[in-house]
Amino acid sequence: MLGLAIAYLRDRALTTFLNVLLLALAVATLAILLLFSSQIGTRFERDAAGVELVVGAKGSPLQLILSSLYQIDAPTGNIPLASLAFLRSNRAVAQAIPLALGDQFQGFRIVGTEPAYADLYGAEFAEGRMFADAQEAVIGAEVARATGMGLGQRFVGSHGLSAGETEHDHAPFMAVGILQPTGTVIDRLVLVDVPSIWDAHGIHYGEEAAGEEHARHDEHESHQEHAGEAGMTPEITAVLVKYRSAFGAVSVPGMINRQTDMQAAVPAVETARLLGLLGAGVEGARIFAWLLAATGGLSIFVALLQAANAREGELALLRVMGATRAQLFGTIVMEALLIAVVGCALGLLLGHGALALAMGASDTLREVGISAWLLHPGELAIVAAVLGIALSAALIPALRVVRTDLAVTLARTR
Amino acid sequence: MADAAGTPEAAAPVLVIAGLRHDYGSAAVLRDFSFSAACGQHSLLLGPSGSGKTTLINLIAGLLAVRHGSIRIAGELMAGTPAARDDLRRRRIGIIFQTLRLVEALSVTANLRLAQKLAGRAPDEAEIARLLDEVGLAHRAGARPRALSQGEAQRAAVARALVGRPDLLIADEPTSALDDANAERIARLLVGTADAHGSTLLIATHDARLKAHIPHALVLTPIAAEAA
């Protein structure tokens, strides 16, 4: 009876199409929400990389976490280079990694930092080596893939965190290393040393400042000569901190927030807050999507009920000709399930496709690093639920058909 | 209450009805009705509305349960559970109703294919093609029922009823809505195809025009009129 069910669906193609579309939209919305909410949580957890504290300029702690840890938002400002030494001198601090932000290459952020930053994410080299000199750059796997960057290739960073701004022609970088994919934020970054960022912005730094970072920048006078913006001093954007012991979590944030002009933000706290905010929005959208799915189910119910009424006579005659009650019941149920199966398939394709398109069109979404074509086990649950809705919608029309009194029906319609 | 006119030479009976009685509540519709139709015999079941034609057809087809008396189709008793009656009907009887009830979503060929399958026959495209040719619908094999004229649809319904190779072909008011020319065409078609397939034909109708084609007729009269 599968052929008959397909024939019935084709016979009222517009209704079938609209029902499929309704379910597809619901499934697509649910899939997008599922992929987004599940991947963003995992992504944030991976990108936090065990960093226990982020120290940066005063402002929104969430913004500081987003900009310095997840590389999404704009930084809150800069902090004096001396703050790095200040943190490193604290006995509760096991590790302090500086970050200098502000430039990008073709939309990918250039981060001035130290080799320890790559170690945070367990990054390994696909080719080349770590930067060891000014203007040397290490390229994240996604950056290399998207830009086609190869070892030895020179490139110029642009000022600002989005593509298309002023280029720092005077301070080109050279790719000396390409990292293997890690599935973390580092895949989408270009890593250089901190003094290279200063060079790009024409910030004078002396032996002392350079020595704070690396004592290896003696030869960079030439870069500094054509920069020369009087009054600008070497600064960094943030410092990622790991504690030596649990005592650090008690003493260090309070000390920084009360006694310095900087702020200390705890990633775990801010991320939980962010996911809570996102979660409320996601839940709202999820309820809407399930309502859409229920509407799809209701639409299938109405269509099947109307069809069952319209076909009452011919279905009764099929019974007279030898069709069993189970066969007719199965035909009606099959119609609903076929709509649901096609709706689910189309919905999943739409959901993943829409996410991929959105990733291509939105820098923010790309920076979040969601994998649009990754399948989530929860999608099976969505499909099962939608099939359940369709099955429920088919039950009453199907029961109505099998309970038909043949003699009465054929007499009435004769 | 039943009157047989011109009983033909009896062969092996395909339909045997004995002592049949049926009531709706206190109203009797059939009383002590007996009838026998041999293999290949054609009979008319004539009578006005309310005479019990439809009830009798429903009882023969197993759509109503026989409470008093018995009906045998090709030797098998039409009795027992609805499923048992359904099975006997499926194997032995083809029915054409006044409202044809072709499956609108399927082509003429697909309607016949479905009927063949429901009758428990093996798929036989050649037989379907031959039947459509017989009823003059070969050129409309791929058409949907809604694209057919009334006459074409009627012929398609005859072909569908015959595709299961029934022992007994029942037609209920097949010509009531037709003009004389079409009524004659359908009558010739039913008789001709039933003859060609060796089916016993029973037509319930109040259309006396069919007497010209099927002289053997049972005349049913309403019980109340009979009593008066």
XYZ file of C-alpha atoms in Angstrom:
642
model
C 0.000 0.000 0.000
C 3.063 2.279 -0.022
C 2.381 2.971 -3.702
C -1.200 3.995 -2.894
C -0.002 6.300 -0.097
C 2.478 7.953 -2.474
C -0.234 8.263 -5.138
C -2.564 9.957 -2.644
C 0.202 12.387 -1.633
C 0.977 13.190 -5.265
C -2.712 13.622 -6.013
C -2.867 16.610 -3.637
C 0.629 17.860 -4.240
C 0.145 21.409 -2.978
C -1.225 20.312 0.408
C 1.548 17.749 0.685
C 4.170 20.350 -0.179
C 2.831 22.835 2.381
C 2.759 20.196 5.121
C 6.292 19.105 4.271
C 7.399 22.739 4.323
C 5.826 23.384 7.727
C 7.576 20.388 9.249
C 10.830 21.193 7.448
C 10.866 24.720 8.874
C 10.267 23.389 12.365
C 12.983 20.746 12.034
C 15.413 23.268 10.538
C 14.844 25.697 13.416
C 15.241 22.954 16.003
C 18.389 21.644 14.333
C 19.950 25.108 14.184
C 19.174 25.726 17.850
C 20.520 22.331 18.821
C 23.740 22.736 16.847
C 24.217 26.271 18.070
C 23.537 25.657 21.755
C 25.452 22.380 21.969
C 28.470 23.465 19.962
C 28.783 26.853 21.582
C 28.890 25.309 25.072
C 31.514 22.760 24.043
C 33.396 25.395 22.124
C 33.523 27.782 25.069
C 34.708 25.014 27.335
C 37.503 24.010 24.944
C 38.497 27.597 24.220
C 38.754 28.404 27.941
C 41.678 25.942 27.922
C 41.969 25.862 31.680
C 42.556 29.612 31.959
C 41.404 30.590 35.439
C 41.558 34.358 35.255
C 41.724 37.032 32.586
C 43.174 40.383 33.547
C 42.501 43.395 31.341
C 41.316 46.979 31.213
C 38.332 47.945 33.325
C 34.961 47.568 31.669
C 32.564 44.712 31.154
C 34.042 41.462 32.501
C 32.010 39.533 29.935
C 33.465 41.645 27.142
C 36.952 41.009 28.476
C 36.357 37.249 28.447
C 34.763 37.323 24.992
C 37.541 39.389 23.470
C 40.577 37.820 25.134
C 39.575 34.200 25.600
C 37.073 33.510 22.821
C 38.340 36.188 20.377
C 34.805 37.390 19.601
C 34.159 40.872 20.968
C 36.252 44.065 20.964
C 38.700 44.421 23.857
C 37.843 46.647 26.829
C 41.091 48.565 26.311
C 44.787 48.119 27.043
C 46.770 47.675 30.228
C 50.369 48.700 30.968
C 53.038 46.217 30.011
C 54.212 46.411 33.613
C 51.079 44.595 34.713
C 52.498 41.418 33.194
C 55.555 41.572 35.450
C 53.279 42.520 38.340
C 51.197 39.367 37.876
C 54.191 37.137 37.306
C 55.691 38.352 40.525
C 52.637 37.175 42.451
C 53.451 33.879 44.158
C 49.887 32.584 43.632
C 50.250 32.892 39.856
C 51.717 29.866 38.055
C 51.475 31.214 34.539
C 50.668 34.589 32.959
C 50.423 34.820 29.171
C 50.179 38.268 27.567
C 47.852 39.042 24.666
C 48.132 42.061 22.375
C 45.118 42.472 20.081
C 43.972 45.021 17.555
C 44.890 43.735 14.101
C 43.604 41.167 11.685
C 44.426 39.470 8.406
C 41.505 38.848 6.025
C 39.137 38.805 9.000
C 41.299 36.527 11.152
C 42.689 38.083 14.317
C 46.415 38.616 14.748
C 47.333 37.938 18.355
C 50.589 39.146 19.866
C 51.521 36.616 22.511
C 54.125 34.074 23.643
C 54.662 30.458 22.537
C 53.011 29.319 25.780
C 49.675 30.490 24.324
C 49.831 27.749 21.669
C 50.719 25.242 24.376
C 47.479 26.124 26.207
C 45.569 24.512 23.357
C 47.990 21.656 22.812
C 48.686 23.004 19.322
C 51.163 21.090 17.197
C 52.802 22.142 13.988
C 51.645 20.806 10.648
C 54.608 22.621 9.072
C 57.369 24.992 10.172
C 58.098 26.230 13.650
C 57.118 28.703 16.371
C 57.837 32.381 15.818
C 61.274 33.255 17.140
C 61.735 36.728 15.794
C 59.828 39.902 15.140
C 57.370 39.833 12.208
C 57.370 36.058 12.146
C 53.909 34.544 12.280
C 52.373 31.182 13.101
C 49.157 30.480 11.215
C 46.146 28.647 12.664
C 44.797 25.700 10.667
C 41.521 27.397 9.675
C 43.347 30.578 8.644
C 45.713 28.554 6.461
C 42.802 26.690 4.901
C 40.723 29.789 4.239
C 43.505 32.050 2.980
C 45.668 29.434 1.324
C 48.632 30.726 3.300
C 51.859 28.729 2.945
C 55.187 28.714 4.700
C 57.415 31.654 3.830
C 54.513 33.695 2.517
C 54.520 37.377 3.459
C 51.358 39.219 4.420
C 50.287 42.526 5.877
C 47.967 42.885 8.843
C 45.174 45.451 8.928
C 44.283 47.653 11.826
C 41.087 46.795 13.652
C 39.337 43.490 14.194
C 37.241 43.345 11.051
C 38.404 43.079 7.450
C 38.912 46.113 5.238
C 40.624 48.591 7.534
C 44.000 50.393 7.237
C 46.857 48.091 6.379
C 50.168 48.109 8.225
C 52.275 48.043 5.048
C 55.380 49.013 6.929
C 55.369 45.894 9.092
C 54.716 42.794 6.962
C 54.673 39.364 8.569
C 56.122 36.135 7.268
C 54.504 32.760 7.938
C 57.058 30.485 9.630
C 54.702 27.883 11.007
C 51.275 26.388 10.313
C 49.429 24.659 13.110
C 47.444 21.458 12.935
C 43.704 21.783 13.580
C 42.839 21.740 17.284
C 39.109 22.431 17.196
C 39.729 25.502 19.364
C 39.914 29.235 18.894
C 43.592 29.048 17.968
C 42.638 27.518 14.593
C 41.261 30.919 13.584
C 44.180 33.029 14.816
C 47.490 34.343 13.509
C 50.052 34.256 16.301
C 52.989 36.673 16.468
C 55.105 37.957 19.308
C 53.961 41.016 21.261
C 56.669 43.400 20.018
C 55.539 42.698 16.438
C 52.154 44.224 17.311
C 53.929 47.276 18.754
C 55.994 47.513 15.576
C 52.884 47.403 13.439
C 51.401 50.299 15.398
C 54.637 52.310 15.497
C 54.948 52.111 19.228
C 58.446 52.777 20.576
C 59.713 50.281 23.031
C 63.106 50.138 24.553
C 65.346 47.314 25.586
C 63.523 47.171 28.824
C 60.100 46.714 27.276
C 61.335 44.299 24.728
C 63.203 42.464 27.399
C 59.976 42.094 29.280
C 58.727 40.063 26.385
C 61.778 38.709 24.664
C 65.333 39.923 24.814
C 65.641 39.197 21.170
C 64.382 42.351 19.491
C 67.551 44.410 19.391
C 67.514 44.470 15.627
C 64.122 46.083 15.242
C 65.131 49.660 15.324
C 64.264 49.957 11.638
C 60.649 49.038 12.241
C 60.380 51.559 15.008
C 61.882 54.369 13.042
C 59.025 54.755 10.596
C 56.412 54.234 13.208
C 57.120 57.003 15.591
C 53.806 57.982 17.143
C 54.959 60.150 19.994
C 53.452 59.453 23.354
C 52.374 55.858 22.708
C 53.868 53.435 25.177
C 54.104 49.656 24.926
C 50.925 48.101 26.246
C 49.185 44.767 26.122
C 45.462 43.945 25.928
C 45.080 41.219 28.508
C 46.859 38.581 30.510
C 45.655 34.969 30.771
C 46.383 33.603 34.223
C 46.656 30.146 35.727
C 47.037 29.806 39.504
C 49.690 27.930 41.338
C 47.104 26.775 43.883
C 43.452 27.207 44.785
C 44.510 30.056 47.051
C 45.088 32.162 43.933
C 41.360 32.102 43.102
C 40.664 33.679 46.478
C 43.388 36.306 46.579
C 44.317 37.403 43.063
C 40.959 38.585 41.544
C 40.078 40.603 44.630
C 43.511 42.177 44.807
C 43.422 43.212 41.132
C 39.882 44.569 41.220
C 40.411 46.561 44.432
C 43.996 47.678 44.251
C 44.719 48.290 40.546
C 43.205 50.106 37.561
C 42.666 46.752 35.924
C 39.860 44.223 36.198
C 40.038 40.489 36.742
C 37.343 38.372 35.133
C 36.786 34.694 35.929
C 36.036 32.760 32.696
C 33.917 30.110 34.407
C 31.638 32.755 35.937
C 31.310 34.911 32.831
C 30.848 31.943 30.498
C 28.106 30.532 32.710
C 26.437 33.952 32.673
C 26.707 34.176 28.895
C 25.377 30.671 28.350
C 22.533 31.502 30.739
C 21.639 34.570 28.685
C 21.934 32.651 25.426
C 20.023 29.761 26.939
C 16.972 31.935 27.654
C 16.879 33.078 24.023
C 17.489 29.582 22.731
C 14.707 28.187 24.914
C 12.282 30.806 23.602
C 13.178 29.974 20.034
C 12.976 26.258 20.806
C 9.423 26.628 22.140
C 8.501 28.518 18.984
C 9.994 25.751 16.847
C 8.070 23.022 18.680
C 4.904 25.062 18.228
C 5.733 25.155 14.530
C 6.147 21.375 14.561
C 2.816 21.003 16.357
C 1.225 23.265 13.737
C 2.695 20.983 11.078
C 1.187 17.991 12.872
C -2.178 19.731 13.098
C -2.019 20.579 9.425
C -1.314 16.933 8.578
C -4.227 15.921 10.809
C -6.626 18.307 9.062
C -5.409 17.270 5.602
C -5.723 13.562 6.362
C -9.114 13.982 7.985
C -10.398 15.883 4.968
C -8.865 13.295 2.659
C -10.386 10.444 4.674
C -13.807 12.078 4.404
C -13.412 12.716 0.687
C -12.181 9.173 0.039
C -14.645 7.460 2.352
C -16.477 5.809 -0.518
C -13.441 4.680 -2.494
C -11.706 3.364 0.629
C -14.868 1.466 1.524
C -14.836 -0.019 -1.954
C -11.171 -1.014 -1.535
C -12.294 -2.903 1.582
C -15.016 -4.589 -0.471
C -12.396 -5.507 -3.056
C -10.243 -7.171 -0.434
C -8.147 -4.544 1.317
C -7.826 -5.346 5.006
C -8.443 -2.831 7.771
C -4.721 -2.980 8.588
C -3.813 -2.148 4.987
C -6.057 0.933 4.903
C -4.887 1.989 8.373
C -1.312 1.564 7.172
C -1.970 3.617 4.045
C -3.191 6.621 6.058
C -0.353 6.315 8.583
C 2.129 5.899 5.756
C 0.947 9.153 4.184
C 1.634 11.021 7.428
C 4.987 9.316 7.963
C 6.106 10.026 4.388
C 5.326 13.714 4.886
C 7.252 13.634 8.164
C 10.250 11.772 6.731
C 10.568 14.135 3.775
C 9.967 17.116 6.090
C 12.694 15.926 8.472
C 15.204 15.290 5.678
C 14.484 18.654 4.094
C 14.510 20.349 7.498
C 17.897 18.937 8.473
C 19.314 19.931 5.101
C 17.815 23.411 5.469
C 19.068 23.748 9.039
C 22.637 22.755 8.304
C 22.616 24.667 5.015
C 21.266 27.829 6.636
C 23.903 27.581 9.355
C 26.643 27.160 6.749
C 25.347 30.176 4.814
C 25.116 32.238 7.990
C 28.672 31.255 8.916
C 29.823 32.460 5.520
C 27.949 35.732 5.803
C 28.581 36.646 9.442
C 32.028 37.319 10.894
C 30.669 36.889 14.407
C 29.280 33.433 13.729
C 32.481 32.427 11.981
C 34.480 33.642 14.974
C 32.327 31.513 17.276
C 33.541 28.603 15.153
C 30.396 26.472 14.810
C 30.694 23.456 12.495
C 27.618 23.725 10.283
C 27.724 20.207 8.841
C 28.492 18.353 12.069
C 25.650 15.954 12.944
C 24.437 15.952 16.538
C 22.832 12.852 18.111
C 20.035 15.120 19.330
C 18.928 15.516 15.722
C 17.792 11.875 15.829
C 15.598 12.771 18.794
C 14.103 15.671 16.818
C 13.367 13.331 13.900
C 11.819 10.762 16.253
C 9.650 13.432 17.893
C 8.442 14.801 14.549
C 7.650 11.267 13.338
C 5.714 10.811 16.588
C 3.754 14.000 15.941
C 2.925 12.838 12.407
C 1.898 9.409 13.689
C -0.402 10.990 16.290
C -1.890 13.232 13.616
C -2.674 10.182 11.456
C -4.285 8.055 14.158
C -7.765 9.591 14.237
C -8.227 9.747 10.428
C -6.828 6.207 10.117
C -9.120 4.846 12.847
C -12.061 6.607 11.236
C -11.319 4.857 7.944
C -11.001 1.376 9.428
C -14.153 1.774 11.533
C -16.249 2.617 8.491
C -19.400 0.497 8.203
C -19.113 -0.658 4.610
C -22.790 -1.343 3.996
C -23.839 2.014 5.459
C -21.088 3.957 3.685
C -21.681 2.395 0.307
C -25.445 2.818 0.673
C -25.038 6.466 1.647
C -22.663 7.303 -1.126
C -24.250 5.204 -3.757
C -41.703 -12.450 -2.549
C -39.208 -13.423 -5.231
C -40.364 -14.382 -8.621
C -38.093 -16.106 -11.079
C -38.917 -15.615 -14.726
C -37.444 -17.946 -17.268
C -34.950 -20.016 -15.238
C -32.223 -21.275 -17.602
C -30.825 -24.789 -17.719
C -29.028 -25.351 -14.389
C -25.271 -25.953 -14.387
C -23.066 -26.142 -11.242
C -24.496 -23.403 -9.007
C -22.226 -20.484 -8.187
C -24.761 -18.747 -5.983
C -27.184 -20.634 -3.754
C -29.485 -18.747 -1.405
C -31.753 -20.760 0.859
C -34.460 -19.619 3.309
C -32.959 -16.135 3.680
C -34.640 -13.720 6.038
C -33.456 -10.292 7.084
C -35.017 -7.694 9.375
C -34.105 -4.174 10.381
C -35.506 -4.081 13.900
C -39.144 -5.067 13.575
C -39.245 -4.304 9.845
C -38.752 -7.362 7.636
C -36.934 -6.729 4.370
C -36.423 -10.258 3.065
C -38.495 -13.246 4.071
C -37.828 -16.884 3.164
C -35.904 -15.932 0.032
C -34.314 -18.696 -2.011
C -32.458 -18.476 -5.287
C -29.829 -20.320 -7.229
C -27.642 -19.157 -10.115
C -25.566 -21.541 -12.178
C -22.108 -20.885 -13.455
C -22.261 -18.356 -16.298
C -25.917 -17.549 -15.662
C -27.061 -13.930 -15.938
C -29.857 -12.659 -13.748
C -31.612 -9.417 -13.049
C -32.755 -8.511 -9.573
C -35.623 -6.155 -10.279
C -37.646 -4.168 -7.832
C -38.510 -0.683 -6.668
C -36.748 1.199 -3.884
C -37.314 -0.498 -0.518
C -37.823 -3.923 -2.060
C -34.624 -5.234 -0.477
C -32.297 -5.304 -3.516
C -29.496 -3.515 -1.720
C -29.925 -5.596 1.418
C -29.786 -8.768 -0.644
C -26.614 -7.639 -2.420
C -25.018 -6.699 0.892
C -25.882 -10.127 2.281
C -24.518 -11.923 -0.799
C -21.347 -9.831 -0.649
C -20.935 -10.480 3.071
C -21.241 -6.813 4.003
C -24.173 -7.786 6.207
C -24.204 -10.940 8.328
C -26.709 -13.633 7.440
C -28.864 -14.295 10.522
C -31.490 -16.633 9.088
C -30.979 -18.920 6.135
C -27.786 -19.406 4.160
C -25.829 -18.110 1.175
C -23.203 -20.158 -0.628
C -20.791 -18.779 -3.179
C -19.162 -21.463 -5.318
C -19.933 -23.930 -2.588
C -18.501 -21.851 0.263
C -20.804 -20.569 2.994
C -20.930 -16.779 3.293
C -20.918 -16.746 7.107
C -18.697 -16.362 10.143
C -16.565 -13.430 11.148
C -16.358 -10.279 9.020
C -12.784 -11.280 8.151
C -13.941 -14.691 6.877
C -16.688 -13.057 4.808
C -14.183 -10.479 3.505
C -11.891 -13.285 2.415
C -14.633 -15.144 0.548
C -15.792 -11.961 -1.155
C -12.217 -11.094 -2.124
C -11.688 -14.473 -3.783
C -15.059 -15.034 -5.413
C -17.004 -11.830 -6.005
C -16.562 -8.726 -8.153
C -18.847 -5.764 -7.467
C -19.726 -2.709 -9.537
C -21.598 0.028 -7.724
C -23.647 2.796 -9.287
C -21.154 5.282 -7.902
C -18.067 3.788 -9.408
C -15.507 4.660 -6.727
C -12.428 4.354 -8.874
C -9.381 5.492 -6.901
C -8.973 9.063 -8.122
C -5.256 9.195 -7.341
C -4.449 6.237 -9.601
C -4.551 5.800 -13.347
C -6.996 3.335 -14.901
C -4.221 0.758 -15.226
C -3.088 1.324 -11.629
C -6.696 0.890 -10.450
C -6.823 -2.483 -12.160
C -3.394 -3.420 -10.854
C -4.519 -2.617 -7.304
C -7.728 -4.621 -7.731
C -5.705 -7.570 -9.045
C -3.430 -7.392 -6.027
C -6.286 -7.053 -3.531
C -7.997 -10.083 -5.091
C -4.857 -12.055 -4.307
C -3.904 -12.521 -7.949
C -0.342 -12.464 -9.212
C 0.522 -9.256 -11.100
C -0.463 -9.766 -14.715
C 0.019 -6.707 -16.899
C -0.988 -8.646 -20.009
C -4.373 -9.484 -18.510
C -4.899 -5.843 -17.533
C -4.053 -4.732 -21.056
C -6.373 -7.355 -22.533
C -9.240 -6.330 -20.240
C -8.808 -2.672 -21.085
C -8.797 -3.604 -24.725
C -11.978 -5.631 -24.243
C -13.833 -2.705 -22.684
C -12.415 -0.292 -25.258
C -10.213 1.648 -22.876
C -6.743 0.715 -24.097
C -6.198 4.285 -25.275
C -7.159 5.632 -21.816
C -5.008 3.247 -19.769
C -2.870 6.027 -18.290
C -5.737 8.459 -17.652
C -6.893 9.400 -14.168
C -10.579 8.649 -13.396
C -11.446 12.347 -13.239
C -10.331 12.693 -16.859
C -12.707 9.955 -18.040
C -16.226 10.441 -19.371
C -19.067 8.741 -17.455
C -19.181 5.962 -20.020
C -15.406 5.437 -19.898
C -15.427 5.394 -16.113
C -18.224 2.827 -16.139
C -16.192 0.614 -18.484
C -13.130 1.037 -16.271
C -15.203 -0.086 -13.262
C -16.365 -3.185 -15.192
C -12.756 -4.009 -16.064
C -11.712 -3.509 -12.442
C -14.469 -5.842 -11.192
C -13.380 -8.535 -13.641
C -9.626 -8.340 -13.116
C -9.839 -10.523 -10.003
C -11.523 -13.223 -12.155
C -14.607 -13.468 -9.926
C -16.991 -16.411 -10.007
C -19.833 -13.998 -9.323
C -20.080 -10.500 -10.744
C -22.599 -8.249 -9.015
C -23.621 -4.896 -10.432
C -25.778 -2.550 -8.405
C -27.828 -0.102 -10.458
C -25.184 0.112 -13.207
C -27.406 1.942 -15.692
C -29.775 4.021 -13.582
C -28.092 7.322 -14.311
C -27.479 6.648 -17.998
C -29.410 7.529 -21.122
C -30.744 4.744 -23.347
C -27.702 4.535 -25.625
C -25.222 4.361 -22.764
C -27.433 1.991 -20.768
C -27.458 -0.358 -23.736
C -23.675 -0.122 -24.156
C -23.088 -0.941 -20.493
C -25.593 -3.793 -20.538
C -23.896 -5.300 -23.612
C -20.505 -4.795 -22.008
C -21.508 -6.495 -18.742
C -23.064 -9.453 -20.495
C -20.259 -9.724 -23.022
C -17.402 -9.520 -20.537
C -19.125 -11.819 -18.023
C -19.608 -14.334 -20.843
C -16.012 -13.962 -21.956
C -14.781 -14.614 -18.408
C -17.334 -17.266 -17.520
C -18.603 -15.215 -14.576
C -22.081 -15.499 -13.167
C -23.757 -12.101 -13.434
C -26.303 -10.647 -11.033
C -27.553 -7.134 -11.671
C -29.705 -5.362 -9.108
C -31.701 -2.606 -10.715
C -35.022 -0.895 -11.059
C -34.152 -0.169 -14.711
C -36.493 -2.328 -16.797
C -34.522 -1.502 -19.941
C -32.056 -4.225 -18.971
C -34.675 -6.929 -19.446
C -33.988 -6.731 -23.160
C -30.450 -8.001 -22.522
C -30.997 -10.322 -19.569
C -34.305 -12.094 -19.765
C -33.871 -14.037 -16.514
C -35.219 -11.783 -13.786
C -36.074 -12.005 -10.116
C -38.674 -9.489 -9.088
C -38.520 -8.237 -5.504
C -41.410 -6.384 -3.952
C -41.495 -4.603 -0.614
C -42.730 -6.860 2.190
C -45.516 -4.428 3.157
C -46.775 -4.302 -0.435
C -46.533 -8.061 -0.664
C -48.566 -8.447 2.549
C -51.213 -6.037 1.241
